[in-house]
mmCIF file of C-alpha atoms in Angstrom:
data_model
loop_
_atom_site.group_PDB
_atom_site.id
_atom_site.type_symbol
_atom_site.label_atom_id
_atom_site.label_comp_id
_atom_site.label_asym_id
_atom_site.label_seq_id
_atom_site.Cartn_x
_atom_site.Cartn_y
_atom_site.Cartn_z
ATOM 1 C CA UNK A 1 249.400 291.212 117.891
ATOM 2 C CA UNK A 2 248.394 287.890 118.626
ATOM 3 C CA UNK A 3 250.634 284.339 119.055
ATOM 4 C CA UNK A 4 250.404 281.506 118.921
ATOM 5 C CA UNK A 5 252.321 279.291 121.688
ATOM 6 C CA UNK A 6 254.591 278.103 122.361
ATOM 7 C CA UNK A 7 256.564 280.820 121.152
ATOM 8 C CA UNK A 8 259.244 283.239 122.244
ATOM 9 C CA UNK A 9 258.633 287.062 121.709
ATOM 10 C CA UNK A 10 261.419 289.872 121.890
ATOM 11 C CA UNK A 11 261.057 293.572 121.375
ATOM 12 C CA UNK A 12 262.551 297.013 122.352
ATOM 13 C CA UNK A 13 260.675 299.781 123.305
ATOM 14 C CA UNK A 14 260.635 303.549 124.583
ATOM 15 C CA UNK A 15 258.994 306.039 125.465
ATOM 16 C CA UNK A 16 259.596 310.706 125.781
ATOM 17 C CA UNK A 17 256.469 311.163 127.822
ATOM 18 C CA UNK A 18 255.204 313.482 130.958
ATOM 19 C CA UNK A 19 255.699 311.252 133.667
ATOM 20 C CA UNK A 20 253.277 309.855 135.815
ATOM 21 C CA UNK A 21 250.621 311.155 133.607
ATOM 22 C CA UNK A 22 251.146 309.902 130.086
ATOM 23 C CA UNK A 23 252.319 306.130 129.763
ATOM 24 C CA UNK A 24 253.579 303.676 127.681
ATOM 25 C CA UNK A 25 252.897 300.242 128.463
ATOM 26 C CA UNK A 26 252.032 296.413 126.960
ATOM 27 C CA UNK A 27 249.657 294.190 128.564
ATOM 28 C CA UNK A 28 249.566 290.156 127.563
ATOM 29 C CA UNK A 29 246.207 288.539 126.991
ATOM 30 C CA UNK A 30 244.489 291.719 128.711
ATOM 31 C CA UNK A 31 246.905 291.688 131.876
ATOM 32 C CA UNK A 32 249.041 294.890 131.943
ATOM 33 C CA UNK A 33 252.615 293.358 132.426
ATOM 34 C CA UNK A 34 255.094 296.902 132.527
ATOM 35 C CA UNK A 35 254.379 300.580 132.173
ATOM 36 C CA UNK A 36 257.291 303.103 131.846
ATOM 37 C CA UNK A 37 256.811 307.052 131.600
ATOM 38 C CA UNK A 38 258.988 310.100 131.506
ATOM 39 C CA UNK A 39 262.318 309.938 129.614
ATOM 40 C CA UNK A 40 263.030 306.004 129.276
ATOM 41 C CA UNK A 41 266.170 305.334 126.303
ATOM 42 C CA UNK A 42 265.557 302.101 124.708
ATOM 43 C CA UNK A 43 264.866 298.913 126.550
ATOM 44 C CA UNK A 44 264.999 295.152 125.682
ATOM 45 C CA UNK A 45 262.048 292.678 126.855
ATOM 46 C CA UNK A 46 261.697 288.825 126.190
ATOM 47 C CA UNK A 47 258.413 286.961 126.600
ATOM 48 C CA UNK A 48 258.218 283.160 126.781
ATOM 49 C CA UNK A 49 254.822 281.816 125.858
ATOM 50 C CA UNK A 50 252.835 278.692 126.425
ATOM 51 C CA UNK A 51 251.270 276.905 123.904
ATOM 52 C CA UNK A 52 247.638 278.096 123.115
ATOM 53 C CA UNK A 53 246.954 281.975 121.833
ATOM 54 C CA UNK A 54 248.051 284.757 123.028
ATOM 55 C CA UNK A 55 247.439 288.572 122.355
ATOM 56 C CA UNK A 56 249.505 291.099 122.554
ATOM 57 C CA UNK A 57 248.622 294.661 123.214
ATOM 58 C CA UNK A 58 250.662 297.818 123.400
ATOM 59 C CA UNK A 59 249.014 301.157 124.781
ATOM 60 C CA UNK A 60 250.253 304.911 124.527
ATOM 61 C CA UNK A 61 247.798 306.701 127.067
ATOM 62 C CA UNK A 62 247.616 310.267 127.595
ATOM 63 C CA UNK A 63 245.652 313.136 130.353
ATOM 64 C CA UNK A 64 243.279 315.752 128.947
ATOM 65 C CA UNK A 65 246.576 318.151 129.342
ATOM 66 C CA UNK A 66 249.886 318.596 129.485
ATOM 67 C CA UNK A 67 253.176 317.513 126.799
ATOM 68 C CA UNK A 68 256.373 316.521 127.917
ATOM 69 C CA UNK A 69 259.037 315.526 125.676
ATOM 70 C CA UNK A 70 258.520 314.084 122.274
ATOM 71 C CA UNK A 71 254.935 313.117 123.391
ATOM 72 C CA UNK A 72 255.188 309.558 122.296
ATOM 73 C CA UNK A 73 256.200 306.028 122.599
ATOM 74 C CA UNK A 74 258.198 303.196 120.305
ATOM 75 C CA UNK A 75 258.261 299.509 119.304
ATOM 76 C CA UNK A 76 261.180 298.364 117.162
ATOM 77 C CA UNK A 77 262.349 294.853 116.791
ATOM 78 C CA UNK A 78 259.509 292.939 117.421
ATOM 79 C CA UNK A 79 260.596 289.135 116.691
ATOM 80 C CA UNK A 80 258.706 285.826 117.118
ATOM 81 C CA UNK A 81 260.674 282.758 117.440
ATOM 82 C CA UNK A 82 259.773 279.107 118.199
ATOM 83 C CA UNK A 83 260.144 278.254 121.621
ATOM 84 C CA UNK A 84 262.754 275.651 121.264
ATOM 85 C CA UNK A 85 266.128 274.558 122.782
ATOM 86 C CA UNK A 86 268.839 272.917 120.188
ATOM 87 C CA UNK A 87 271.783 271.335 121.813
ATOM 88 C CA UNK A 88 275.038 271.390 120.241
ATOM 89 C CA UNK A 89 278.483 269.676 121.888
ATOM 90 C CA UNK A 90 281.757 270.137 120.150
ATOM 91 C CA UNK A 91 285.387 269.713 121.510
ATOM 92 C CA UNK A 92 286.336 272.990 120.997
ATOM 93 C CA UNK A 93 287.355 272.690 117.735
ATOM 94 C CA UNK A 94 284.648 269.929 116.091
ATOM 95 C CA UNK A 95 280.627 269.738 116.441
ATOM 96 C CA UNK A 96 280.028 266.418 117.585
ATOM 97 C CA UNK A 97 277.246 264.231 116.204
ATOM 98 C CA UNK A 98 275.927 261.254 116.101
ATOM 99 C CA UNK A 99 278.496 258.483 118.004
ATOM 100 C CA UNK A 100 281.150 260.570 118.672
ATOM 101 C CA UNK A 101 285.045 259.980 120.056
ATOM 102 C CA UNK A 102 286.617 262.290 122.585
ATOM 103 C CA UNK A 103 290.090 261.647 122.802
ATOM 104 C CA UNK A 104 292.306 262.751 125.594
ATOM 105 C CA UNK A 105 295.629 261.476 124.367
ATOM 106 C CA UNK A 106 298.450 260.158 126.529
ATOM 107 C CA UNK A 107 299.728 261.008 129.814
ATOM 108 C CA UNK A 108 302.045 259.557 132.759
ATOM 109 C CA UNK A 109 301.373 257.477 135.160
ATOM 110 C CA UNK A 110 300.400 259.894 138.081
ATOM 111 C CA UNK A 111 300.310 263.156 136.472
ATOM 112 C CA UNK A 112 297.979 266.016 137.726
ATOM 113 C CA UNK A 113 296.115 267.711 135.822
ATOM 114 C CA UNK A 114 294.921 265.782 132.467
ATOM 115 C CA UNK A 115 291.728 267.469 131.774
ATOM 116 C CA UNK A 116 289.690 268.811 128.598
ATOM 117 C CA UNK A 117 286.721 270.580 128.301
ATOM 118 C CA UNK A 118 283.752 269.711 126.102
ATOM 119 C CA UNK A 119 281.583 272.897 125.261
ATOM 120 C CA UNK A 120 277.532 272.959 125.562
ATOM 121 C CA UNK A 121 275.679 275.236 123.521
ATOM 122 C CA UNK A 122 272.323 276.168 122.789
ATOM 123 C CA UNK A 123 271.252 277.477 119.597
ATOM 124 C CA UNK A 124 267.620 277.774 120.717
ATOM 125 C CA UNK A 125 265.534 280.259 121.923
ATOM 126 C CA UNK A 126 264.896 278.921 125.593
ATOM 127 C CA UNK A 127 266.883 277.606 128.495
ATOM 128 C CA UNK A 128 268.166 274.193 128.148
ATOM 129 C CA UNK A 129 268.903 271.838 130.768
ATOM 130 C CA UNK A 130 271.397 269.030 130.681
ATOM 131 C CA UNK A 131 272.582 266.089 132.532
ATOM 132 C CA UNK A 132 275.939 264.787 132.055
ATOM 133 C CA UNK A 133 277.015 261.005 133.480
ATOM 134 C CA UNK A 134 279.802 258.652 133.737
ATOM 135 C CA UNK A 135 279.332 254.945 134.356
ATOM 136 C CA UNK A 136 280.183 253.931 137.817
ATOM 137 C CA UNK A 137 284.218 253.274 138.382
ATOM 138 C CA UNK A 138 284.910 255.104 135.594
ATOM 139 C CA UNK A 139 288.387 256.405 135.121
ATOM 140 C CA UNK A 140 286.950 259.320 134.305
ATOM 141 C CA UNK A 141 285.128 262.341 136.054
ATOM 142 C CA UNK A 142 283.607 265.743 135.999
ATOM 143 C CA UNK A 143 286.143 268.589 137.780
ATOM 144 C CA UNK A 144 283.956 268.454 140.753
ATOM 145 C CA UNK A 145 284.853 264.434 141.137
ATOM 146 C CA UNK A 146 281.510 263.667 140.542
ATOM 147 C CA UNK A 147 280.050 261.285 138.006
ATOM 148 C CA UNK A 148 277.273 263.381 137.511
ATOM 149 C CA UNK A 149 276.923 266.835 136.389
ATOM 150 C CA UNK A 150 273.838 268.987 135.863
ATOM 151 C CA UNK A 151 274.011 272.501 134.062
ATOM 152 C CA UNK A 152 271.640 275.456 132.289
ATOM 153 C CA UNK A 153 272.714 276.307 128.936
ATOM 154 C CA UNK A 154 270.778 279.802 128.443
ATOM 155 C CA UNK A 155 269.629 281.057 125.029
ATOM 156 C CA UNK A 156 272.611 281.259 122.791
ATOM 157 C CA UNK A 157 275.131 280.822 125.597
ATOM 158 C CA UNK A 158 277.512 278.171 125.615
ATOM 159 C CA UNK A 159 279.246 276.213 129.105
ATOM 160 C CA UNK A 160 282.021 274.090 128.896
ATOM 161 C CA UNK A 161 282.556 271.240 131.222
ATOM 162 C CA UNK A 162 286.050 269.794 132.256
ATOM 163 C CA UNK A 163 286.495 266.580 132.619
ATOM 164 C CA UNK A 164 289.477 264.603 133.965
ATOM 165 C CA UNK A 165 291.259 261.690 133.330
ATOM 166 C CA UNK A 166 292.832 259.420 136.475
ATOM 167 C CA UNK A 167 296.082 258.613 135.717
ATOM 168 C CA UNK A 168 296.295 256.514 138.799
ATOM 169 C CA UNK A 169 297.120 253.241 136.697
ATOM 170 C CA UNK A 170 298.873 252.406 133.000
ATOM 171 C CA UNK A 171 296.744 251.656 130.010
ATOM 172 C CA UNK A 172 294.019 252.144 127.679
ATOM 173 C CA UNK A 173 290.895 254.067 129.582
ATOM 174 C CA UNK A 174 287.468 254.410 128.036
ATOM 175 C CA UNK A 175 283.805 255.028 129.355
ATOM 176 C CA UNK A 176 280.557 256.184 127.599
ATOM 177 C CA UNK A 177 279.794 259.731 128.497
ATOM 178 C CA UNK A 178 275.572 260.022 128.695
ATOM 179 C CA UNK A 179 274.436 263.236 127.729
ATOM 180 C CA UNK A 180 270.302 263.827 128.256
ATOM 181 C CA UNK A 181 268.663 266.953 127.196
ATOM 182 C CA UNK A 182 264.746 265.948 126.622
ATOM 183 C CA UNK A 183 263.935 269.623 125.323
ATOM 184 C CA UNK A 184 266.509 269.795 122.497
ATOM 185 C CA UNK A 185 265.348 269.556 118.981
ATOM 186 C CA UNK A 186 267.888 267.131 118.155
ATOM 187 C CA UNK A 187 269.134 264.185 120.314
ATOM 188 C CA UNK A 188 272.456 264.592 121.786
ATOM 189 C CA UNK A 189 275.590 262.834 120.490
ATOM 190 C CA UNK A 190 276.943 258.678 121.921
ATOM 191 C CA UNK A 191 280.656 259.816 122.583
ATOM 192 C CA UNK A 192 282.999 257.544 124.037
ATOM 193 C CA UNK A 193 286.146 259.078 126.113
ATOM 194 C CA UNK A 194 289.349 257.574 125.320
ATOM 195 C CA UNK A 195 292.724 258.212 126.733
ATOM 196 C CA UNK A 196 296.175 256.417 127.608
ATOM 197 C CA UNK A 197 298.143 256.572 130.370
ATOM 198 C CA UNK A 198 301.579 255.644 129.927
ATOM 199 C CA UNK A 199 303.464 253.350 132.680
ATOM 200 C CA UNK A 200 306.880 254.238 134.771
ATOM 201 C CA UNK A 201 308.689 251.971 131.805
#
C-alpha cells in the first residue's frame, strides 16, 4: 500500500503460524520493520510518516513443509490519517476560543489553596507539545510555582494544568496566560485570568 507523507498509519494484525519457520511480517519502503510467528492474538501498531512516499508491504512467508495452526496471517483496521496535532483548551466545562476569560472567582485574603485547572487536549493524530507562560510578577502561577510550564499532550489524550491564584494581597488580579503550540492546526486561544481576593474588612 503506498502513502503519502506526512501521514499517520494504524493497523492490527495476527498471525496462527509454525513458528520460526513460517512468518508474518510488514516491511516500510523495503526495510522489514517486525516479524511475529507461532500463535500471536491480535496486536495494535502505529506508524508515523514523513512527508514524501512511502510503501507499505505486508508478507506471509512459508518453508517447503510443515503446517501449524490455521496456516495464515491477518490485517484488519488499516487506517490512514493526516499527521496533524489540533489543540483544544476548555475549563472543564467550556471549549475556549478565540480571546478567552478564565475566571477564578473570589477568595480571602491569605487563603491556601485557590487553584483551577485548565484541560489540554489533542484531537490530532500526533504528539503535541505546549508551552504555557505567565508574565513576570504575576499573581498568578503554575502548581509547580513556576511561570512557565511545558507539557506533551499525546494523541487523543488530554492534561490538565493547575494553576493558582496568590491571595497574598486584596483586589482585582489579572494576567495574560500565553499558550504556544506551533504544530496545532488551529492557533490557541488569548485568555486572560481573572480573580478577586477579598480583604480582612
Amino acid at each position: 500500500y503506498t502513502v503519502i507523507g506526512p501521514a499517520v498509519v494504524d493497523f492490527w494484525w495476527k498471525v496462527s503460524s509454525e513458528e520460526l519457520y513460517d512468518t508474518f511480517s510488514y516491511s516500510l519502503n523495503g526495510v522489514n520493520q517486525q516479524t511475529i510467528s507461532g500463535e500471536v492474538d491480535w496486536t495494535y501498531r502505529t506508524l508515523t510518516l514523513p512527508e514524501g512516499t512511502h510503501s507499505i508491504r505486508w508478507t506471509y512467508t512459508k518453508d517447503e513443509s510443515g503446517a501449524v495452526g490455521q496456516d495464515a496471517g491477518w490485517l484488519d483496521d488499516f487506517v490512514v490519517y493526516p499527521a496533524t496535532a489540533t489543540l483544544q483548551v476548555s475549563d472543564g466545562t467550556t471549549v475556549l476560543d478565540g480571546e478567552a476569560t478564565f475566571d477564578f472567582g473570589s477568595a480571602d485574603t491569605g487563603s491556601t489553596g485557590f487553584t483551577r485547572s485548565l484541560t489540554f487536549a489533542n484531537e490530532g493524530y500526533v504528539p503535541l507539545e505546549v508551552q504555557l507562560s505567565l508574565p513576570d510578577g504575576s499573581p498568578f502561577a503554575f502548581d509547580n510555582g513556576a511561570a512557565t510550564y511545558e507539557l506533551w499532550v499525546g494523541r487523543g489524550e488530554s492534561v490538565d494544568v493547575p494553576i493558582v491564584l496568590s491571595t497574598a494581597g486584596a483586589g482585582t488580579k489579572t494576567a495574560q496566560l500565553t499558550i504556544s503550540a506551533p504544530d496545532s492546526t488551529v492557533a490557541p486561544p488569548l485568555i486572560a485570568l481573572t480573580g478577586y481576593v477579598r480583604g480582612p474588612d
